Amino acid sequence: MPPFIKTNFHTHSTFCDGKSTLEESVISAIQKQIKILGFSGHSVYPAFFDTCNMKIEDFTEYTKQIRLLKEKYKEQIEILLGFEADFVPSVTKPDFYAYREFNPDFLIGSVHYLRQNEQTDNNFFAVDNSPQNFIEGFKTIYNGSIKELIGHYFSTQRQMLNEGNFTIIGHPDLVRKFNGTLKLFTEKEDWYIAELKETAKAIKKAGVIAEINTGAISRGYDVIYPSEYFLSLLHENYVPVTINSDCHDCRYLDCAFDKAMIMAKKAGYDELACLKEKKVIFQKIEY
């Protein structure tokens, strides 16, 4: 059996809201024996809002630098050019055609922002900004209805899956990031389970890879996306998975990968999806 290929396809840098430069992340990845590293700068191309996203004028330089690093370190690591492309209805969506001038190796499709009215509302509610921001939006935008907020989040994800064209769905239940602290709902409620089941089917239909995302752990939140139950639903729907750190600091490129592998095995997975030379391959979980 070929050796296990350690990978991470969700990596941010100083081009967006990351703390490490592209090259610092490459060097760290080599030290951590990561064999394939994918960069995925936050983007709402061709629009722009929120300081966490790349500026439009930086896309060309970001692409250029990654390609230079690909060549410089080609004997030590495979480097992939990607974007974490946000879905904001009527504004931007993760779509290879929209990003065609940059010729990315992959796209991560994610929902960070919710918009009450696609045509008239220019206020964007970020579901993962802070517990305080979440509470404010929950009370003022959704009139104190957590069911309405979460329903809007998952329906927006399903719209992205239906309209987009991308490789990996990012942190598919990000909306629960602060619930361990805020305790606004329990994940065993029937309405919440129904949202997960419908979304798992939509992920399967879209034919994308789902990530097991450990990024919140490096930022002090004891949560991995998706939840164990959601991950089991993805397995039931034959959705392939990969493990990503959603890294914003190169010290944490492989943060909690051991925990993620245990979760995957518990959910029934025995292999992980891997992007190599623009193709999806599968490898046995090494744990």
PDB file of C-alpha atoms in Angstrom:
ATOM      1  CA  MET A   1       0.000   0.000   0.000  1.00  0.00           C
ATOM      2  CA  PRO A   2       1.414   3.459  -0.910  1.00  0.00           C
ATOM      3  CA  PRO A   3       2.379   5.735   1.996  1.00  0.00           C
ATOM      4  CA  PHE A   4      -0.260   8.071   3.406  1.00  0.00           C
ATOM      5  CA  ILE A   5      -0.153  11.535   1.832  1.00  0.00           C
ATOM      6  CA  LYS A   6      -0.604  14.250   4.453  1.00  0.00           C
ATOM      7  CA  THR A   7      -2.495  17.189   2.959  1.00  0.00           C
ATOM      8  CA  ASN A   8      -4.167  20.485   3.777  1.00  0.00           C
ATOM      9  CA  PHE A   9      -6.263  22.349   1.207  1.00  0.00           C
ATOM     10  CA  HIS A  10      -7.597  25.166   3.398  1.00  0.00           C
ATOM     11  CA  THR A  11      -4.802  27.668   4.072  1.00  0.00           C
ATOM     12  CA  HIS A  12      -4.995  31.439   4.530  1.00  0.00           C
ATOM     13  CA  SER A  13      -2.176  33.954   4.347  1.00  0.00           C
ATOM     14  CA  THR A  14      -1.436  37.642   4.780  1.00  0.00           C
ATOM     15  CA  PHE A  15      -3.190  38.207   1.448  1.00  0.00           C
ATOM     16  CA  CYS A  16      -6.460  37.907   3.403  1.00  0.00           C
ATOM     17  CA  ASP A  17      -6.836  37.502   7.181  1.00  0.00           C
ATOM     18  CA  GLY A  18      -4.016  35.036   7.786  1.00  0.00           C
ATOM     19  CA  LYS A  19      -1.013  35.803   9.989  1.00  0.00           C
ATOM     20  CA  SER A  20       1.603  33.968   7.904  1.00  0.00           C
ATOM     21  CA  THR A  21       3.024  34.725   4.487  1.00  0.00           C
ATOM     22  CA  LEU A  22       2.628  32.210   1.682  1.00  0.00           C
ATOM     23  CA  GLU A  23       6.255  31.122   1.958  1.00  0.00           C
ATOM     24  CA  GLU A  24       6.132  30.821   5.751  1.00  0.00           C
ATOM     25  CA  SER A  25       3.237  28.397   5.318  1.00  0.00           C
ATOM     26  CA  VAL A  26       5.122  26.390   2.699  1.00  0.00           C
ATOM     27  CA  ILE A  27       8.172  26.047   4.943  1.00  0.00           C
ATOM     28  CA  SER A  28       5.982  25.055   7.907  1.00  0.00           C
ATOM     29  CA  ALA A  29       4.144  22.496   5.774  1.00  0.00           C
ATOM     30  CA  ILE A  30       7.425  20.887   4.724  1.00  0.00           C
ATOM     31  CA  GLN A  31       8.529  20.730   8.362  1.00  0.00           C
ATOM     32  CA  LYS A  32       5.224  19.087   9.303  1.00  0.00           C
ATOM     33  CA  GLN A  33       5.648  16.563   6.459  1.00  0.00           C
ATOM     34  CA  ILE A  34       2.598  17.816   4.584  1.00  0.00           C
ATOM     35  CA  LYS A  35       2.999  16.619   1.001  1.00  0.00           C
ATOM     36  CA  ILE A  36       0.252  18.663  -0.705  1.00  0.00           C
ATOM     37  CA  LEU A  37      -0.574  22.195   0.423  1.00  0.00           C
ATOM     38  CA  GLY A  38      -3.483  24.133  -1.024  1.00  0.00           C
ATOM     39  CA  PHE A  39      -3.802  27.890  -0.560  1.00  0.00           C
ATOM     40  CA  SER A  40      -7.362  29.204  -0.343  1.00  0.00           C
ATOM     41  CA  GLY A  41      -7.493  32.956   0.112  1.00  0.00           C
ATOM     42  CA  HIS A  42     -10.826  34.396   1.284  1.00  0.00           C
ATOM     43  CA  SER A  43     -12.537  35.914  -1.729  1.00  0.00           C
ATOM     44  CA  VAL A  44     -15.808  37.399  -2.910  1.00  0.00           C
ATOM     45  CA  TYR A  45     -14.540  37.967  -6.428  1.00  0.00           C
ATOM     46  CA  PRO A  46     -15.298  40.142  -8.331  1.00  0.00           C
ATOM     47  CA  ALA A  47     -16.930  42.058  -5.472  1.00  0.00           C
ATOM     48  CA  PHE A  48     -15.244  43.099  -2.235  1.00  0.00           C
ATOM     49  CA  PHE A  49     -16.383  43.687   1.314  1.00  0.00           C
ATOM     50  CA  ASP A  50     -15.134  42.876   4.795  1.00  0.00           C
ATOM     51  CA  THR A  51     -11.438  43.109   5.603  1.00  0.00           C
ATOM     52  CA  CYS A  52     -11.003  39.336   5.887  1.00  0.00           C
ATOM     53  CA  ASN A  53     -11.278  38.983   2.091  1.00  0.00           C
ATOM     54  CA  MET A  54      -8.560  39.552  -0.496  1.00  0.00           C
ATOM     55  CA  LYS A  55      -8.575  42.911  -2.221  1.00  0.00           C
ATOM     56  CA  ILE A  56      -9.400  42.733  -5.919  1.00  0.00           C
ATOM     57  CA  GLU A  57      -6.084  44.337  -6.866  1.00  0.00           C
ATOM     58  CA  ASP A  58      -4.176  41.577  -5.009  1.00  0.00           C
ATOM     59  CA  PHE A  59      -5.557  38.551  -6.864  1.00  0.00           C
ATOM     60  CA  THR A  60      -2.958  38.657  -9.634  1.00  0.00           C
ATOM     61  CA  GLU A  61      -0.035  38.971  -7.222  1.00  0.00           C
ATOM     62  CA  TYR A  62      -1.431  36.180  -5.010  1.00  0.00           C
ATOM     63  CA  THR A  63      -1.634  33.912  -8.044  1.00  0.00           C
ATOM     64  CA  LYS A  64       1.847  34.885  -9.234  1.00  0.00           C
ATOM     65  CA  GLN A  65       3.485  34.260  -5.862  1.00  0.00           C
ATOM     66  CA  ILE A  66       1.885  30.842  -5.447  1.00  0.00           C
ATOM     67  CA  ARG A  67       3.078  29.765  -8.879  1.00  0.00           C
ATOM     68  CA  LEU A  68       6.607  30.927  -8.057  1.00  0.00           C
ATOM     69  CA  LEU A  69       6.516  28.933  -4.819  1.00  0.00           C
ATOM     70  CA  LYS A  70       5.240  25.889  -6.722  1.00  0.00           C
ATOM     71  CA  GLU A  71       8.375  25.969  -8.835  1.00  0.00           C
ATOM     72  CA  LYS A  72      10.771  26.862  -6.020  1.00  0.00           C
ATOM     73  CA  TYR A  73       9.675  24.012  -3.743  1.00  0.00           C
ATOM     74  CA  LYS A  74       8.573  21.436  -6.336  1.00  0.00           C
ATOM     75  CA  GLU A  75      11.089  18.839  -5.113  1.00  0.00           C
ATOM     76  CA  GLN A  76       9.761  19.022  -1.550  1.00  0.00           C
ATOM     77  CA  ILE A  77       6.021  19.649  -1.729  1.00  0.00           C
ATOM     78  CA  GLU A  78       3.137  19.967  -4.170  1.00  0.00           C
ATOM     79  CA  ILE A  79       1.482  23.379  -3.911  1.00  0.00           C
ATOM     80  CA  LEU A  80      -2.016  24.096  -5.215  1.00  0.00           C
ATOM     81  CA  LEU A  81      -3.602  27.422  -6.081  1.00  0.00           C
ATOM     82  CA  GLY A  82      -7.096  27.830  -4.729  1.00  0.00           C
ATOM     83  CA  PHE A  83      -9.613  30.260  -3.304  1.00  0.00           C
ATOM     84  CA  GLU A  84     -12.167  30.044  -0.529  1.00  0.00           C
ATOM     85  CA  ALA A  85     -14.913  31.575  -2.594  1.00  0.00           C
ATOM     86  CA  ASP A  86     -17.829  32.914  -0.612  1.00  0.00           C
ATOM     87  CA  PHE A  87     -21.417  32.567  -1.671  1.00  0.00           C
ATOM     88  CA  VAL A  88     -23.487  35.710  -1.224  1.00  0.00           C
ATOM     89  CA  PRO A  89     -26.749  35.511  -3.223  1.00  0.00           C
ATOM     90  CA  SER A  90     -26.951  38.071  -6.046  1.00  0.00           C
ATOM     91  CA  VAL A  91     -23.365  39.202  -5.292  1.00  0.00           C
ATOM     92  CA  THR A  92     -20.843  36.393  -5.754  1.00  0.00           C
ATOM     93  CA  LYS A  93     -20.609  32.618  -5.889  1.00  0.00           C
ATOM     94  CA  PRO A  94     -17.940  29.905  -6.006  1.00  0.00           C
ATOM     95  CA  ASP A  95     -17.683  29.135  -9.711  1.00  0.00           C
ATOM     96  CA  PHE A  96     -14.677  28.107 -11.802  1.00  0.00           C
ATOM     97  CA  TYR A  97     -15.904  30.259 -14.664  1.00  0.00           C
ATOM     98  CA  ALA A  98     -15.881  33.389 -12.484  1.00  0.00           C
ATOM     99  CA  TYR A  99     -12.271  32.639 -11.463  1.00  0.00           C
ATOM    100  CA  ARG A 100     -11.137  31.469 -14.909  1.00  0.00           C
ATOM    101  CA  GLU A 101      -8.482  34.163 -15.419  1.00  0.00           C
ATOM    102  CA  PHE A 102      -6.569  32.776 -12.422  1.00  0.00           C
ATOM    103  CA  ASN A 103      -6.921  29.105 -13.470  1.00  0.00           C
ATOM    104  CA  PRO A 104      -7.217  27.741  -9.912  1.00  0.00           C
ATOM    105  CA  ASP A 105      -6.524  24.121  -9.063  1.00  0.00           C
ATOM    106  CA  PHE A 106      -9.550  24.043  -6.747  1.00  0.00           C
ATOM    107  CA  LEU A 107     -12.242  26.171  -5.124  1.00  0.00           C
ATOM    108  CA  ILE A 108     -13.708  25.915  -1.640  1.00  0.00           C
ATOM    109  CA  GLY A 109     -17.318  27.047  -1.539  1.00  0.00           C
ATOM    110  CA  SER A 110     -18.305  28.591   1.788  1.00  0.00           C
ATOM    111  CA  VAL A 111     -21.090  30.549   3.439  1.00  0.00           C
ATOM    112  CA  HIS A 112     -19.910  33.109   5.981  1.00  0.00           C
ATOM    113  CA  TYR A 113     -22.440  35.870   5.323  1.00  0.00           C
ATOM    114  CA  LEU A 114     -26.214  35.984   5.402  1.00  0.00           C
ATOM    115  CA  ARG A 115     -28.297  38.657   3.696  1.00  0.00           C
ATOM    116  CA  GLN A 116     -31.928  39.118   4.645  1.00  0.00           C
ATOM    117  CA  ASN A 117     -33.135  40.456   1.308  1.00  0.00           C
ATOM    118  CA  GLU A 118     -31.087  39.743  -1.808  1.00  0.00           C
ATOM    119  CA  GLN A 119     -32.385  42.787  -3.673  1.00  0.00           C
ATOM    120  CA  THR A 120     -32.579  45.545  -1.071  1.00  0.00           C
ATOM    121  CA  ASP A 121     -30.502  44.598   1.940  1.00  0.00           C
ATOM    122  CA  ASN A 122     -26.819  45.612   1.883  1.00  0.00           C
ATOM    123  CA  ASN A 123     -26.193  44.518   5.461  1.00  0.00           C
ATOM    124  CA  PHE A 124     -24.225  41.281   5.612  1.00  0.00           C
ATOM    125  CA  PHE A 125     -24.395  39.242   8.827  1.00  0.00           C
ATOM    126  CA  ALA A 126     -21.233  37.167   9.414  1.00  0.00           C
ATOM    127  CA  VAL A 127     -22.184  33.993  11.261  1.00  0.00           C
ATOM    128  CA  ASP A 128     -18.669  33.387  12.647  1.00  0.00           C
ATOM    129  CA  ASN A 129     -17.506  36.900  13.579  1.00  0.00           C
ATOM    130  CA  SER A 130     -17.853  36.759  17.381  1.00  0.00           C
ATOM    131  CA  PRO A 131     -20.333  35.534  20.011  1.00  0.00           C
ATOM    132  CA  GLN A 132     -21.375  39.145  20.621  1.00  0.00           C
ATOM    133  CA  ASN A 133     -22.011  39.772  16.923  1.00  0.00           C
ATOM    134  CA  PHE A 134     -23.942  36.522  16.673  1.00  0.00           C
ATOM    135  CA  ILE A 135     -26.205  37.469  19.577  1.00  0.00           C
ATOM    136  CA  GLU A 136     -26.808  40.929  18.090  1.00  0.00           C
ATOM    137  CA  GLY A 137     -27.794  39.488  14.709  1.00  0.00           C
ATOM    138  CA  PHE A 138     -29.907  36.804  16.332  1.00  0.00           C
ATOM    139  CA  LYS A 139     -31.869  39.419  18.247  1.00  0.00           C
ATOM    140  CA  THR A 140     -32.119  42.267  15.731  1.00  0.00           C
ATOM    141  CA  ILE A 141     -32.127  40.601  12.305  1.00  0.00           C
ATOM    142  CA  TYR A 142     -33.905  37.357  13.176  1.00  0.00           C
ATOM    143  CA  ASN A 143     -36.140  38.716  15.945  1.00  0.00           C
ATOM    144  CA  GLY A 144     -34.720  36.292  18.490  1.00  0.00           C
ATOM    145  CA  SER A 145     -35.534  33.210  16.407  1.00  0.00           C
ATOM    146  CA  ILE A 146     -32.543  30.869  16.294  1.00  0.00           C
ATOM    147  CA  LYS A 147     -34.576  28.497  14.125  1.00  0.00           C
ATOM    148  CA  GLU A 148     -35.010  31.253  11.525  1.00  0.00           C
ATOM    149  CA  LEU A 149     -31.310  32.159  11.589  1.00  0.00           C
ATOM    150  CA  ILE A 150     -30.104  28.568  11.230  1.00  0.00           C
ATOM    151  CA  GLY A 151     -32.727  27.787   8.611  1.00  0.00           C
ATOM    152  CA  HIS A 152     -31.506  30.778   6.589  1.00  0.00           C
ATOM    153  CA  TYR A 153     -27.894  29.597   6.903  1.00  0.00           C
ATOM    154  CA  PHE A 154     -28.564  26.077   5.662  1.00  0.00           C
ATOM    155  CA  SER A 155     -30.941  27.172   2.904  1.00  0.00           C
ATOM    156  CA  THR A 156     -28.236  29.570   1.694  1.00  0.00           C
ATOM    157  CA  GLN A 157     -25.764  26.684   1.661  1.00  0.00           C
ATOM    158  CA  ARG A 158     -28.157  24.573  -0.384  1.00  0.00           C
ATOM    159  CA  GLN A 159     -28.608  27.461  -2.817  1.00  0.00           C
ATOM    160  CA  MET A 160     -24.809  27.652  -3.158  1.00  0.00           C
ATOM    161  CA  LEU A 161     -24.620  23.915  -3.822  1.00  0.00           C
ATOM    162  CA  ASN A 162     -27.290  24.247  -6.489  1.00  0.00           C
ATOM    163  CA  GLU A 163     -25.862  27.330  -8.230  1.00  0.00           C
ATOM    164  CA  GLY A 164     -22.104  26.997  -7.693  1.00  0.00           C
ATOM    165  CA  ASN A 165     -19.345  24.998  -9.334  1.00  0.00           C
ATOM    166  CA  PHE A 166     -16.566  24.187  -6.880  1.00  0.00           C
ATOM    167  CA  THR A 167     -14.481  21.390  -5.372  1.00  0.00           C
ATOM    168  CA  ILE A 168     -14.881  21.386  -1.590  1.00  0.00           C
ATOM    169  CA  ILE A 169     -17.636  22.665   0.676  1.00  0.00           C
ATOM    170  CA  GLY A 170     -16.131  24.572   3.589  1.00  0.00           C
ATOM    171  CA  HIS A 171     -17.121  24.058   7.258  1.00  0.00           C
ATOM    172  CA  PRO A 172     -20.690  22.943   6.386  1.00  0.00           C
ATOM    173  CA  ASP A 173     -22.156  23.699   9.827  1.00  0.00           C
ATOM    174  CA  LEU A 174     -20.172  26.824  10.709  1.00  0.00           C
ATOM    175  CA  VAL A 175     -23.317  28.324  12.226  1.00  0.00           C
ATOM    176  CA  ARG A 176     -22.803  26.203  15.365  1.00  0.00           C
ATOM    177  CA  LYS A 177     -19.372  27.736  16.108  1.00  0.00           C
ATOM    178  CA  PHE A 178     -20.490  29.686  19.186  1.00  0.00           C
ATOM    179  CA  ASN A 179     -23.290  27.428  20.366  1.00  0.00           C
ATOM    180  CA  GLY A 180     -21.070  25.604  22.859  1.00  0.00           C
ATOM    181  CA  THR A 181     -20.841  28.920  24.700  1.00  0.00           C
ATOM    182  CA  LEU A 182     -24.172  30.539  23.863  1.00  0.00           C
ATOM    183  CA  LYS A 183     -26.340  27.392  24.039  1.00  0.00           C
ATOM    184  CA  LEU A 184     -29.105  28.882  21.893  1.00  0.00           C
ATOM    185  CA  PHE A 185     -30.263  25.484  20.606  1.00  0.00           C
ATOM    186  CA  THR A 186     -29.568  21.776  20.930  1.00  0.00           C
ATOM    187  CA  GLU A 187     -28.462  19.780  17.929  1.00  0.00           C
ATOM    188  CA  LYS A 188     -30.959  17.023  18.720  1.00  0.00           C
ATOM    189  CA  GLU A 189     -34.002  19.156  17.931  1.00  0.00           C
ATOM    190  CA  ASP A 190     -36.100  17.784  15.067  1.00  0.00           C
ATOM    191  CA  TRP A 191     -36.010  20.978  13.008  1.00  0.00           C
ATOM    192  CA  TYR A 192     -32.198  21.102  13.225  1.00  0.00           C
ATOM    193  CA  ILE A 193     -31.787  17.451  12.251  1.00  0.00           C
ATOM    194  CA  ALA A 194     -34.113  18.038   9.281  1.00  0.00           C
ATOM    195  CA  GLU A 195     -31.837  20.877   8.067  1.00  0.00           C
ATOM    196  CA  LEU A 196     -28.789  18.597   8.284  1.00  0.00           C
ATOM    197  CA  LYS A 197     -30.477  15.772   6.402  1.00  0.00           C
ATOM    198  CA  GLU A 198     -31.616  18.045   3.597  1.00  0.00           C
ATOM    199  CA  THR A 199     -28.180  19.654   3.353  1.00  0.00           C
ATOM    200  CA  ALA A 200     -26.355  16.298   3.302  1.00  0.00           C
ATOM    201  CA  LYS A 201     -28.481  15.272   0.324  1.00  0.00           C
ATOM    202  CA  ALA A 202     -27.688  18.569  -1.427  1.00  0.00           C
ATOM    203  CA  ILE A 203     -23.949  18.040  -0.878  1.00  0.00           C
ATOM    204  CA  LYS A 204     -24.220  14.583  -2.392  1.00  0.00           C
ATOM    205  CA  LYS A 205     -26.173  15.888  -5.384  1.00  0.00           C
ATOM    206  CA  ALA A 206     -23.595  18.643  -6.007  1.00  0.00           C
ATOM    207  CA  GLY A 207     -20.820  16.042  -6.175  1.00  0.00           C
ATOM    208  CA  VAL A 208     -18.382  18.009  -4.009  1.00  0.00           C
ATOM    209  CA  ILE A 209     -15.987  16.946  -1.264  1.00  0.00           C
ATOM    210  CA  ALA A 210     -16.895  17.898   2.313  1.00  0.00           C
ATOM    211  CA  GLU A 211     -14.103  19.007   4.600  1.00  0.00           C
ATOM    212  CA  ILE A 212     -13.612  17.974   8.197  1.00  0.00           C
ATOM    213  CA  ASN A 213     -12.488  21.385   9.405  1.00  0.00           C
ATOM    214  CA  THR A 214     -10.388  21.725  12.577  1.00  0.00           C
ATOM    215  CA  GLY A 215      -9.767  25.468  12.347  1.00  0.00           C
ATOM    216  CA  ALA A 216     -11.885  26.526  15.318  1.00  0.00           C
ATOM    217  CA  ILE A 217      -9.744  24.455  17.696  1.00  0.00           C
ATOM    218  CA  SER A 218      -6.649  26.536  16.952  1.00  0.00           C
ATOM    219  CA  ARG A 219      -8.710  29.622  17.791  1.00  0.00           C
ATOM    220  CA  GLY A 220      -9.884  28.366  21.166  1.00  0.00           C
ATOM    221  CA  TYR A 221     -13.262  26.805  20.307  1.00  0.00           C
ATOM    222  CA  ASP A 222     -13.775  23.127  21.071  1.00  0.00           C
ATOM    223  CA  VAL A 223     -15.597  22.353  17.850  1.00  0.00           C
ATOM    224  CA  ILE A 224     -14.879  20.515  14.614  1.00  0.00           C
ATOM    225  CA  TYR A 225     -17.044  20.966  11.518  1.00  0.00           C
ATOM    226  CA  PRO A 226     -19.132  19.032  10.705  1.00  0.00           C
ATOM    227  CA  SER A 227     -20.523  17.553  13.914  1.00  0.00           C
ATOM    228  CA  GLU A 228     -20.262  13.806  14.471  1.00  0.00           C
ATOM    229  CA  TYR A 229     -23.919  13.344  13.554  1.00  0.00           C
ATOM    230  CA  PHE A 230     -23.692  15.498  10.419  1.00  0.00           C
ATOM    231  CA  LEU A 231     -20.565  13.586   9.399  1.00  0.00           C
ATOM    232  CA  SER A 232     -22.447  10.312   9.779  1.00  0.00           C
ATOM    233  CA  LEU A 233     -25.169  11.690   7.472  1.00  0.00           C
ATOM    234  CA  LEU A 234     -22.530  12.614   4.907  1.00  0.00           C
ATOM    235  CA  HIS A 235     -21.197   9.061   5.081  1.00  0.00           C
ATOM    236  CA  GLU A 236     -24.706   7.653   4.617  1.00  0.00           C
ATOM    237  CA  ASN A 237     -24.979   9.802   1.489  1.00  0.00           C
ATOM    238  CA  TYR A 238     -21.587   8.625   0.151  1.00  0.00           C
ATOM    239  CA  VAL A 239     -20.081  12.118   0.328  1.00  0.00           C
ATOM    240  CA  PRO A 240     -16.253  12.007   0.173  1.00  0.00           C
ATOM    241  CA  VAL A 241     -14.363  13.898   2.877  1.00  0.00           C
ATOM    242  CA  THR A 242     -10.955  15.475   3.380  1.00  0.00           C
ATOM    243  CA  ILE A 243      -9.322  16.896   6.510  1.00  0.00           C
ATOM    244  CA  ASN A 244      -8.418  20.600   6.510  1.00  0.00           C
ATOM    245  CA  SER A 245      -7.098  22.912   9.216  1.00  0.00           C
ATOM    246  CA  ASP A 246      -8.554  26.184   7.864  1.00  0.00           C
ATOM    247  CA  CYS A 247      -5.141  27.524   8.822  1.00  0.00           C
ATOM    248  CA  HIS A 248      -4.645  31.230   9.588  1.00  0.00           C
ATOM    249  CA  ASP A 249      -1.297  30.745  11.347  1.00  0.00           C
ATOM    250  CA  CYS A 250       1.276  28.364   9.878  1.00  0.00           C
ATOM    251  CA  ARG A 251       2.031  26.907  13.310  1.00  0.00           C
ATOM    252  CA  TYR A 252      -1.360  25.191  13.179  1.00  0.00           C
ATOM    253  CA  LEU A 253      -1.303  23.724   9.663  1.00  0.00           C
ATOM    254  CA  ASP A 254      -2.112  20.235  10.957  1.00  0.00           C
ATOM    255  CA  CYS A 255      -4.039  21.235  14.069  1.00  0.00           C
ATOM    256  CA  ALA A 256      -6.099  18.379  15.563  1.00  0.00           C
ATOM    257  CA  PHE A 257      -5.763  16.155  12.495  1.00  0.00           C
ATOM    258  CA  ASP A 258      -5.633  13.149  14.845  1.00  0.00           C
ATOM    259  CA  LYS A 259      -9.040  14.076  16.291  1.00  0.00           C
ATOM    260  CA  ALA A 260     -10.473  14.560  12.808  1.00  0.00           C
ATOM    261  CA  MET A 261      -9.254  11.127  11.712  1.00  0.00           C
ATOM    262  CA  ILE A 262     -10.890   9.523  14.751  1.00  0.00           C
ATOM    263  CA  MET A 263     -14.151  11.315  13.907  1.00  0.00           C
ATOM    264  CA  ALA A 264     -14.006  10.140  10.307  1.00  0.00           C
ATOM    265  CA  LYS A 265     -13.435   6.528  11.331  1.00  0.00           C
ATOM    266  CA  LYS A 266     -16.243   6.697  13.896  1.00  0.00           C
ATOM    267  CA  ALA A 267     -18.621   8.003  11.216  1.00  0.00           C
ATOM    268  CA  GLY A 268     -17.787   5.010   9.024  1.00  0.00           C
ATOM    269  CA  TYR A 269     -15.136   6.445   6.692  1.00  0.00           C
ATOM    270  CA  ASP A 270     -12.066   4.387   5.886  1.00  0.00           C
ATOM    271  CA  GLU A 271     -10.591   6.697   3.253  1.00  0.00           C
ATOM    272  CA  LEU A 272     -10.036  10.389   2.572  1.00  0.00           C
ATOM    273  CA  ALA A 273     -10.306  12.331  -0.665  1.00  0.00           C
ATOM    274  CA  CYS A 274      -7.142  13.988  -1.895  1.00  0.00           C
ATOM    275  CA  LEU A 275      -6.582  16.534  -4.677  1.00  0.00           C
ATOM    276  CA  LYS A 276      -3.578  15.677  -6.808  1.00  0.00           C
ATOM    277  CA  GLU A 277      -2.843  17.186 -10.208  1.00  0.00           C
ATOM    278  CA  LYS A 278      -6.437  18.462 -10.470  1.00  0.00           C
ATOM    279  CA  LYS A 279      -7.791  14.963  -9.903  1.00  0.00           C
ATOM    280  CA  VAL A 280      -9.500  13.447  -6.868  1.00  0.00           C
ATOM    281  CA  ILE A 281      -7.814  10.340  -5.518  1.00  0.00           C
ATOM    282  CA  PHE A 282      -8.595   8.363  -2.376  1.00  0.00           C
ATOM    283  CA  GLN A 283      -6.313   7.005   0.328  1.00  0.00           C
ATOM    284  CA  LYS A 284      -6.874   4.846   3.377  1.00  0.00           C
ATOM    285  CA  ILE A 285      -7.145   6.686   6.659  1.00  0.00           C
ATOM    286  CA  GLU A 286      -3.923   6.310   8.594  1.00  0.00           C
ATOM    287  CA  TYR A 287      -4.624   6.158  12.293  1.00  0.00           C
TER     288      TYR A 287
END
